[in-house]
Every structure is written in structure tokens, then in C-alpha cells.
PDB file of C-alpha atoms in Angstrom:
ATOM      1  CA  GLY A  73     106.913 121.144  78.276  1.00  0.00           C
ATOM      2  CA  GLN A  74     104.226 118.478  79.208  1.00  0.00           C
ATOM      3  CA  GLN A  75     101.265 119.180  81.370  1.00  0.00           C
ATOM      4  CA  LEU A  76      98.713 116.783  83.080  1.00  0.00           C
ATOM      5  CA  ASN A  77      95.350 118.053  83.528  1.00  0.00           C
ATOM      6  CA  GLN A  78      93.282 116.251  86.252  1.00  0.00           C
ATOM      7  CA  SER A  79      90.401 115.957  87.867  1.00  0.00           C
ATOM      8  CA  PRO A  80      88.571 116.594  89.582  1.00  0.00           C
ATOM      9  CA  GLN A  81      90.318 118.927  92.097  1.00  0.00           C
ATOM     10  CA  SER A  82      88.387 117.868  94.882  1.00  0.00           C
ATOM     11  CA  MET A  83      85.734 115.458  95.579  1.00  0.00           C
ATOM     12  CA  PHE A  84      83.347 115.312  99.495  1.00  0.00           C
ATOM     13  CA  ILE A  85      81.999 112.430  99.820  1.00  0.00           C
ATOM     14  CA  GLN A  86      80.434 109.889 102.697  1.00  0.00           C
ATOM     15  CA  GLU A  87      82.669 106.837 103.374  1.00  0.00           C
ATOM     16  CA  GLY A  88      81.537 103.484 101.914  1.00  0.00           C
ATOM     17  CA  GLU A  89      81.918 105.609  98.310  1.00  0.00           C
ATOM     18  CA  ASP A  90      83.624 105.024  95.371  1.00  0.00           C
ATOM     19  CA  VAL A  91      85.597 106.819  94.099  1.00  0.00           C
ATOM     20  CA  SER A  92      87.174 107.067  90.822  1.00  0.00           C
ATOM     21  CA  MET A  93      89.185 110.606  89.440  1.00  0.00           C
ATOM     22  CA  ASN A  94      91.683 110.824  86.103  1.00  0.00           C
ATOM     23  CA  CYS A  95      94.763 112.493  84.280  1.00  0.00           C
ATOM     24  CA  THR A  96      94.602 113.382  80.451  1.00  0.00           C
ATOM     25  CA  SER A  97      98.012 114.751  78.198  1.00  0.00           C
ATOM     26  CA  SER A  98      98.056 115.733  75.146  1.00  0.00           C
ATOM     27  CA  SER A  99     100.588 113.994  74.434  1.00  0.00           C
ATOM     28  CA  ILE A 100     101.109 110.578  74.904  1.00  0.00           C
ATOM     29  CA  PHE A 101     103.793 109.258  78.527  1.00  0.00           C
ATOM     30  CA  ASN A 102     105.366 106.159  78.047  1.00  0.00           C
ATOM     31  CA  THR A 103     104.498 105.125  82.083  1.00  0.00           C
ATOM     32  CA  TRP A 104     101.173 105.948  84.589  1.00  0.00           C
ATOM     33  CA  LEU A 105     101.877 106.673  88.755  1.00  0.00           C
ATOM     34  CA  TRP A 106      99.647 107.786  90.965  1.00  0.00           C
ATOM     35  CA  TYR A 107     100.426 109.130  94.404  1.00  0.00           C
ATOM     36  CA  LYS A 108      98.827 110.441  97.256  1.00  0.00           C
ATOM     37  CA  GLN A 109      99.921 112.503  99.788  1.00  0.00           C
ATOM     38  CA  ASP A 110      98.768 112.615 103.234  1.00  0.00           C
ATOM     39  CA  PRO A 111      98.371 115.229 104.523  1.00  0.00           C
ATOM     40  CA  GLY A 112     102.160 117.535 106.486  1.00  0.00           C
ATOM     41  CA  GLU A 113     103.851 113.862 104.442  1.00  0.00           C
ATOM     42  CA  GLY A 114     104.891 113.734 100.980  1.00  0.00           C
ATOM     43  CA  PRO A 115     103.137 111.167  99.005  1.00  0.00           C
ATOM     44  CA  VAL A 116     103.522 107.454  97.898  1.00  0.00           C
ATOM     45  CA  LEU A 117     103.330 105.863  95.280  1.00  0.00           C
ATOM     46  CA  LEU A 118      99.966 104.032  95.220  1.00  0.00           C
ATOM     47  CA  ILE A 119     100.867 102.473  91.660  1.00  0.00           C
ATOM     48  CA  ALA A 120     102.750 101.928  88.552  1.00  0.00           C
ATOM     49  CA  LEU A 121     101.345 101.411  84.847  1.00  0.00           C
ATOM     50  CA  TYR A 122     104.403 100.553  82.259  1.00  0.00           C
ATOM     51  CA  LYS A 123     101.754  99.394  79.403  1.00  0.00           C
ATOM     52  CA  ALA A 124      99.058 101.063  77.192  1.00  0.00           C
ATOM     53  CA  GLY A 125      95.732  99.394  78.470  1.00  0.00           C
ATOM     54  CA  GLU A 126      97.082  98.004  81.189  1.00  0.00           C
ATOM     55  CA  LEU A 127      94.698  97.716  84.629  1.00  0.00           C
ATOM     56  CA  THR A 128      96.753  97.040  88.040  1.00  0.00           C
ATOM     57  CA  SER A 129      95.573  97.151  91.090  1.00  0.00           C
ATOM     58  CA  ASN A 130      96.501  97.585  94.950  1.00  0.00           C
ATOM     59  CA  GLY A 131      93.393  96.596  97.661  1.00  0.00           C
ATOM     60  CA  ARG A 132      90.525  98.452  96.981  1.00  0.00           C
ATOM     61  CA  LEU A 133      93.463 100.340  94.233  1.00  0.00           C
ATOM     62  CA  THR A 134      92.520  99.874  90.860  1.00  0.00           C
ATOM     63  CA  ALA A 135      94.421 102.413  88.799  1.00  0.00           C
ATOM     64  CA  GLN A 136      94.656 102.280  84.209  1.00  0.00           C
ATOM     65  CA  PHE A 137      97.155 103.335  81.784  1.00  0.00           C
ATOM     66  CA  GLY A 138      94.539 104.937  79.219  1.00  0.00           C
ATOM     67  CA  ILE A 139      94.575 102.779  75.028  1.00  0.00           C
ATOM     68  CA  THR A 140      95.466 106.456  73.541  1.00  0.00           C
ATOM     69  CA  ARG A 141      98.427 106.737  76.238  1.00  0.00           C
ATOM     70  CA  LYS A 142      96.518 110.390  77.039  1.00  0.00           C
ATOM     71  CA  ASP A 143      94.468 109.198  79.546  1.00  0.00           C
ATOM     72  CA  SER A 144      95.331 106.526  83.341  1.00  0.00           C
ATOM     73  CA  PHE A 145      92.162 106.202  85.840  1.00  0.00           C
ATOM     74  CA  LEU A 146      92.329 106.293  89.284  1.00  0.00           C
ATOM     75  CA  ASN A 147      88.817 104.568  91.340  1.00  0.00           C
ATOM     76  CA  ILE A 148      88.748 103.576  95.128  1.00  0.00           C
ATOM     77  CA  SER A 149      86.658 100.446  95.852  1.00  0.00           C
ATOM     78  CA  ALA A 150      84.060 101.024  99.439  1.00  0.00           C
ATOM     79  CA  SER A 151      85.898 104.263 100.892  1.00  0.00           C
ATOM     80  CA  ILE A 152      87.180 105.009 104.366  1.00  0.00           C
ATOM     81  CA  PRO A 153      88.496 107.757 106.449  1.00  0.00           C
ATOM     82  CA  SER A 154      92.180 107.086 105.602  1.00  0.00           C
ATOM     83  CA  ASP A 155      91.941 106.937 102.493  1.00  0.00           C
ATOM     84  CA  VAL A 156      91.855 111.149 102.886  1.00  0.00           C
ATOM     85  CA  GLY A 157      94.665 113.245 101.412  1.00  0.00           C
ATOM     86  CA  ILE A 158      95.615 114.603  97.766  1.00  0.00           C
ATOM     87  CA  TYR A 159      96.185 112.265  94.888  1.00  0.00           C
ATOM     88  CA  PHE A 160      98.354 112.617  91.978  1.00  0.00           C
ATOM     89  CA  CYS A 161      99.409 110.719  89.313  1.00  0.00           C
ATOM     90  CA  ALA A 162     102.401 111.347  87.184  1.00  0.00           C
ATOM     91  CA  GLY A 163     104.211 110.307  83.746  1.00  0.00           C
ATOM     92  CA  THR A 164     107.156 109.938  82.695  1.00  0.00           C
ATOM     93  CA  ASP A 165     108.870 111.857  80.306  1.00  0.00           C
ATOM     94  CA  PRO A 166     107.542 110.233  77.052  1.00  0.00           C
ATOM     95  CA  ASN A 167     110.822 111.390  74.898  1.00  0.00           C
ATOM     96  CA  MET A 168     113.277 109.373  78.026  1.00  0.00           C
ATOM     97  CA  ILE A 169     113.102 105.654  77.353  1.00  0.00           C
ATOM     98  CA  TYR A 170     113.252 103.223  79.763  1.00  0.00           C
ATOM     99  CA  ASN A 171     111.776 105.092  82.525  1.00  0.00           C
ATOM    100  CA  GLN A 172     115.304 106.746  82.189  1.00  0.00           C
ATOM    101  CA  GLY A 173     116.266 110.684  82.040  1.00  0.00           C
ATOM    102  CA  GLY A 174     115.085 111.774  84.990  1.00  0.00           C
ATOM    103  CA  LYS A 175     111.635 113.575  84.429  1.00  0.00           C
ATOM    104  CA  LEU A 176     108.966 112.868  86.050  1.00  0.00           C
ATOM    105  CA  ILE A 177     105.290 115.073  84.894  1.00  0.00           C
ATOM    106  CA  PHE A 178     102.948 116.101  88.281  1.00  0.00           C
ATOM    107  CA  GLY A 179      98.976 116.230  87.581  1.00  0.00           C
ATOM    108  CA  GLN A 180      97.599 119.494  90.212  1.00  0.00           C
ATOM    109  CA  GLY A 181      96.105 116.642  92.594  1.00  0.00           C
ATOM    110  CA  THR A 182      92.992 115.541  93.484  1.00  0.00           C
ATOM    111  CA  GLU A 183      92.157 116.503  97.177  1.00  0.00           C
ATOM    112  CA  LEU A 184      89.792 113.517  98.695  1.00  0.00           C
ATOM    113  CA  SER A 185      88.367 114.423 101.678  1.00  0.00           C
ATOM    114  CA  VAL A 186      85.750 111.510 102.956  1.00  0.00           C
ATOM    115  CA  LYS A 187      83.447 111.976 105.562  1.00  0.00           C
ATOM    116  CA  PRO A 188      82.493 109.367 108.387  1.00  0.00           C
TER     117      PRO A 188
ATOM    118  CA  GLU B 974     114.977 101.825 107.969  1.00  0.00           C
ATOM    119  CA  ALA B 975     115.003 103.865 104.438  1.00  0.00           C
ATOM    120  CA  GLN B 976     114.958 106.837 104.560  1.00  0.00           C
ATOM    121  CA  VAL B 977     114.874 110.714 102.753  1.00  0.00           C
ATOM    122  CA  THR B 978     115.740 113.118 105.777  1.00  0.00           C
ATOM    123  CA  GLN B 979     115.028 116.689 104.559  1.00  0.00           C
ATOM    124  CA  ASN B 980     116.232 119.515 106.667  1.00  0.00           C
ATOM    125  CA  PRO B 981     114.987 122.461 107.893  1.00  0.00           C
ATOM    126  CA  ARG B 982     111.599 121.265 108.024  1.00  0.00           C
ATOM    127  CA  TYR B 983     110.206 124.889 107.742  1.00  0.00           C
ATOM    128  CA  LEU B 984     112.020 127.896 106.910  1.00  0.00           C
ATOM    129  CA  ILE B 985     110.591 132.024 107.418  1.00  0.00           C
ATOM    130  CA  THR B 986     113.095 133.882 106.503  1.00  0.00           C
ATOM    131  CA  VAL B 987     113.117 137.444 104.490  1.00  0.00           C
ATOM    132  CA  THR B 988     113.856 138.217 100.929  1.00  0.00           C
ATOM    133  CA  GLY B 989     117.875 138.045  98.999  1.00  0.00           C
ATOM    134  CA  LYS B 990     119.422 136.134 102.365  1.00  0.00           C
ATOM    135  CA  LYS B 991     120.451 133.119 100.843  1.00  0.00           C
ATOM    136  CA  LEU B 992     119.545 129.722 102.563  1.00  0.00           C
ATOM    137  CA  THR B 993     120.192 125.308 102.205  1.00  0.00           C
ATOM    138  CA  VAL B 994     117.726 123.507 102.471  1.00  0.00           C
ATOM    139  CA  THR B 995     119.487 120.618 102.119  1.00  0.00           C
ATOM    140  CA  CYS B 996     118.339 116.254 101.654  1.00  0.00           C
ATOM    141  CA  SER B 997     119.838 113.659 102.646  1.00  0.00           C
ATOM    142  CA  GLN B 998     119.507 109.290 102.118  1.00  0.00           C
ATOM    143  CA  ASN B 999     120.513 105.956 103.450  1.00  0.00           C
ATOM    144  CA  MET B1000     119.637 104.367 100.826  1.00  0.00           C
ATOM    145  CA  ASN B1001     122.326 104.227  98.505  1.00  0.00           C
ATOM    146  CA  HIS B1002     120.266 105.858  95.762  1.00  0.00           C
ATOM    147  CA  GLU B1003     121.590 107.072  92.608  1.00  0.00           C
ATOM    148  CA  TYR B1004     119.148 110.279  91.520  1.00  0.00           C
ATOM    149  CA  MET B1005     118.524 112.304  93.495  1.00  0.00           C
ATOM    150  CA  SER B1006     115.208 115.375  92.423  1.00  0.00           C
ATOM    151  CA  TRP B1007     113.713 118.384  94.050  1.00  0.00           C
ATOM    152  CA  TYR B1008     110.565 120.153  93.694  1.00  0.00           C
ATOM    153  CA  ARG B1009     108.149 121.942  94.472  1.00  0.00           C
ATOM    154  CA  GLN B1010     104.756 121.999  95.256  1.00  0.00           C
ATOM    155  CA  ASP B1011     102.282 124.807  95.102  1.00  0.00           C
ATOM    156  CA  PRO B1012      98.211 124.589  95.281  1.00  0.00           C
ATOM    157  CA  GLY B1013      96.484 124.201  91.924  1.00  0.00           C
ATOM    158  CA  LEU B1014      99.527 123.292  90.332  1.00  0.00           C
ATOM    159  CA  GLY B1015     101.664 120.367  92.102  1.00  0.00           C
ATOM    160  CA  LEU B1016     104.460 119.154  92.319  1.00  0.00           C
ATOM    161  CA  ARG B1017     106.699 120.889  89.883  1.00  0.00           C
ATOM    162  CA  GLN B1018     110.612 119.472  89.857  1.00  0.00           C
ATOM    163  CA  ILE B1019     113.380 121.920  89.865  1.00  0.00           C
ATOM    164  CA  TYR B1020     116.453 119.382  89.424  1.00  0.00           C
ATOM    165  CA  TYR B1021     118.236 116.471  89.299  1.00  0.00           C
ATOM    166  CA  SER B1022     120.590 114.720  89.959  1.00  0.00           C
ATOM    167  CA  MET B1023     121.844 111.178  87.938  1.00  0.00           C
ATOM    168  CA  ASN B1024     124.269 110.569  89.581  1.00  0.00           C
ATOM    169  CA  VAL B1025     127.359 112.486  91.602  1.00  0.00           C
ATOM    170  CA  GLU B1026     128.577 115.252  89.515  1.00  0.00           C
ATOM    171  CA  VAL B1027     125.619 115.139  87.203  1.00  0.00           C
ATOM    172  CA  THR B1028     122.831 117.221  87.740  1.00  0.00           C
ATOM    173  CA  ASP B1029     120.505 119.236  85.335  1.00  0.00           C
ATOM    174  CA  LYS B1030     117.631 121.026  86.067  1.00  0.00           C
ATOM    175  CA  GLY B1031     113.722 120.591  85.839  1.00  0.00           C
ATOM    176  CA  ASP B1032     111.173 122.344  84.795  1.00  0.00           C
ATOM    177  CA  VAL B1033     111.505 124.998  87.213  1.00  0.00           C
ATOM    178  CA  PRO B1034     115.258 125.987  88.293  1.00  0.00           C
ATOM    179  CA  GLU B1035     114.770 129.442  88.189  1.00  0.00           C
ATOM    180  CA  GLY B1036     116.607 131.081  91.305  1.00  0.00           C
ATOM    181  CA  TYR B1037     117.604 127.527  92.553  1.00  0.00           C
ATOM    182  CA  LYS B1038     120.429 125.806  92.237  1.00  0.00           C
ATOM    183  CA  VAL B1039     121.264 122.270  93.630  1.00  0.00           C
ATOM    184  CA  SER B1040     124.904 120.175  94.881  1.00  0.00           C
ATOM    185  CA  ARG B1041     125.292 116.768  94.069  1.00  0.00           C
ATOM    186  CA  LYS B1042     128.954 115.989  95.507  1.00  0.00           C
ATOM    187  CA  GLU B1043     128.615 113.115  97.504  1.00  0.00           C
ATOM    188  CA  LYS B1044     125.553 109.408  96.324  1.00  0.00           C
ATOM    189  CA  ARG B1045     123.254 110.562  99.674  1.00  0.00           C
ATOM    190  CA  ASN B1046     122.889 114.297  99.757  1.00  0.00           C
ATOM    191  CA  PHE B1047     121.359 116.529  97.238  1.00  0.00           C
ATOM    192  CA  PRO B1048     120.962 120.492  98.884  1.00  0.00           C
ATOM    193  CA  LEU B1049     119.232 123.259  97.407  1.00  0.00           C
ATOM    194  CA  ILE B1050     120.241 126.480  97.800  1.00  0.00           C
ATOM    195  CA  LEU B1051     118.178 129.752  96.863  1.00  0.00           C
ATOM    196  CA  GLU B1052     121.281 132.320  96.972  1.00  0.00           C
ATOM    197  CA  SER B1053     119.061 135.546  97.136  1.00  0.00           C
ATOM    198  CA  PRO B1054     114.870 134.221  97.961  1.00  0.00           C
ATOM    199  CA  SER B1055     112.389 135.865  97.272  1.00  0.00           C
ATOM    200  CA  PRO B1056     108.523 135.569  97.922  1.00  0.00           C
ATOM    201  CA  ASN B1057     107.378 133.835  94.421  1.00  0.00           C
ATOM    202  CA  GLN B1058     110.010 131.347  96.409  1.00  0.00           C
ATOM    203  CA  THR B1059     107.791 130.856  99.110  1.00  0.00           C
ATOM    204  CA  SER B1060     106.485 126.167  98.611  1.00  0.00           C
ATOM    205  CA  LEU B1061     107.061 123.801 100.505  1.00  0.00           C
ATOM    206  CA  TYR B1062     109.537 121.318  99.053  1.00  0.00           C
ATOM    207  CA  PHE B1063     109.936 118.268  98.847  1.00  0.00           C
ATOM    208  CA  CYS B1064     113.206 116.118  98.129  1.00  0.00           C
ATOM    209  CA  ALA B1065     112.435 112.605  96.215  1.00  0.00           C
ATOM    210  CA  THR B1066     115.297 109.452  95.149  1.00  0.00           C
ATOM    211  CA  ALA B1067     115.337 106.602  93.110  1.00  0.00           C
ATOM    212  CA  GLN B1068     117.439 103.719  92.542  1.00  0.00           C
ATOM    213  CA  GLY B1069     119.621 103.783  89.664  1.00  0.00           C
ATOM    214  CA  ALA B1070     117.590 105.149  86.556  1.00  0.00           C
ATOM    215  CA  ARG B1071     114.324 103.420  87.796  1.00  0.00           C
ATOM    216  CA  THR B1072     113.033 107.417  88.355  1.00  0.00           C
ATOM    217  CA  ASP B1073     109.147 106.394  88.213  1.00  0.00           C
ATOM    218  CA  THR B1074     109.173 105.253  91.410  1.00  0.00           C
ATOM    219  CA  GLN B1075     110.701 108.087  93.541  1.00  0.00           C
ATOM    220  CA  TYR B1076     110.724 108.234  97.668  1.00  0.00           C
ATOM    221  CA  PHE B1077     110.057 111.597  99.230  1.00  0.00           C
ATOM    222  CA  GLY B1078     110.682 113.510 101.882  1.00  0.00           C
ATOM    223  CA  PRO B1079     108.996 114.327 104.487  1.00  0.00           C
ATOM    224  CA  GLY B1080     109.087 118.620 102.372  1.00  0.00           C
ATOM    225  CA  THR B1081     110.564 121.895 104.128  1.00  0.00           C
ATOM    226  CA  ARG B1082     108.267 124.220 104.177  1.00  0.00           C
ATOM    227  CA  LEU B1083     109.473 127.162 103.332  1.00  0.00           C
ATOM    228  CA  THR B1084     108.225 131.691 103.695  1.00  0.00           C
ATOM    229  CA  VAL B1085     110.033 134.138 101.641  1.00  0.00           C
ATOM    230  CA  LEU B1086     108.284 137.750 103.297  1.00  0.00           C
TER     231      LEU B1086
END
């Protein structure tokens, strides 16, 4: 089936630094999503992207849907300790129109550690 | 308060002993899904349900069963658990067919000895 490759797998940064992570696929996706998982919790949706080229911000977070529809990146500016967690990219099955159909494919995750 | 509830949150069991992990939601969402999370593999979908009495396989359905007899509940059944089913399990829900925005439960950590 479709797979998403997320990198880096882990990051150790200093508070205040900017962070960038990305996700690539060998096939196109109709939707790109970015989730964050806090320790001991379920993932929470951060940003959803629906059009190729779309750039969307949510506070200090910015994500883009790649023009080729095969990649996406997430940037976090001026990181703070509460940014710690695992960030997942996800995409909806490209064989399903209008994001329907039920299948959501996740990347392996990027574990972020922030040193105060 | 909108909630997705999973029980139990932690479970240690032995090979072959049937178990059920429950998932319940109070948001009247049509869509419900089960995922397992393993280190280095991200989240992989086990089964999903678009509505009552409608279920379908995800990417890793082997060894699992589900049922959707009522809208709010979507139990995950392991008829004969094996050690390779040791994992962190998440239930998720979504409104209508908008499965791009899913709400996740708190997770169930299962260990099969």
C-alpha cells in the first residue's frame, strides 16, 4: 500500500530554535495532515492541507502541501518546551475522492525534544 | 465535553486469552477507526467503520475483529492474542465522511505475554 516517509526520525533542539520536518510519498495524496502526539496521549490534529501548493499557519506552526502532491513540510518557529512530542504527517488515500473512504495513512513520526 | 473513551487504558494478558478493547464516543460521529502504534512504524490502521453495521479492513487487520452495532461504540476484539499484537492502540472518530480530521482517544497499551 501507500507509504509515507517522514524525516528526521528525531530532533534535539534548544528552546527558541526553529524546527523543520518533512514527509514524502512515492504516490500522490489528496490531503496532507499534521498531527502532534503529547506523551501518554492520542494524536491531535494541528494543520490540514487540501490543495497542492497550499501554505497554512497555525500560530508558530506553518505547513505546506507540495506542488507535486507527493510531499509536505511542517515548520515550528521559536520552539518552546511544550512543543515536545511526536509529530506525524498523514494523508488520505488518493483513490478516495473528497477525502471520503476511511483510510488515513501515517508517517513514522518525528520525535521532538526541546532543551530549555 | 466531546470525548473518545477507551477501556482499558492498560492491559497485560497471555497468549490465546480472548480480549476486547472498548471505544465509545459522545460526538454522534459516523466514522470510527482503530490504529496500532509501534516504534518506527507510526500509526497503522486496523479496521474502520463508516457507519453502523458498516466496517472495512485497514492495512493490518489480521488477528483482529470489530463490530459496529451502535453508533457510539466500536469495540476491537482479539480472539486469540499473540505477542506480536503487543502495541499501543488508538481509537479515532470523525464526523460524516470527513475522515481527514479524526479525533483520537487516549490509547490502550496492550502487552501479550
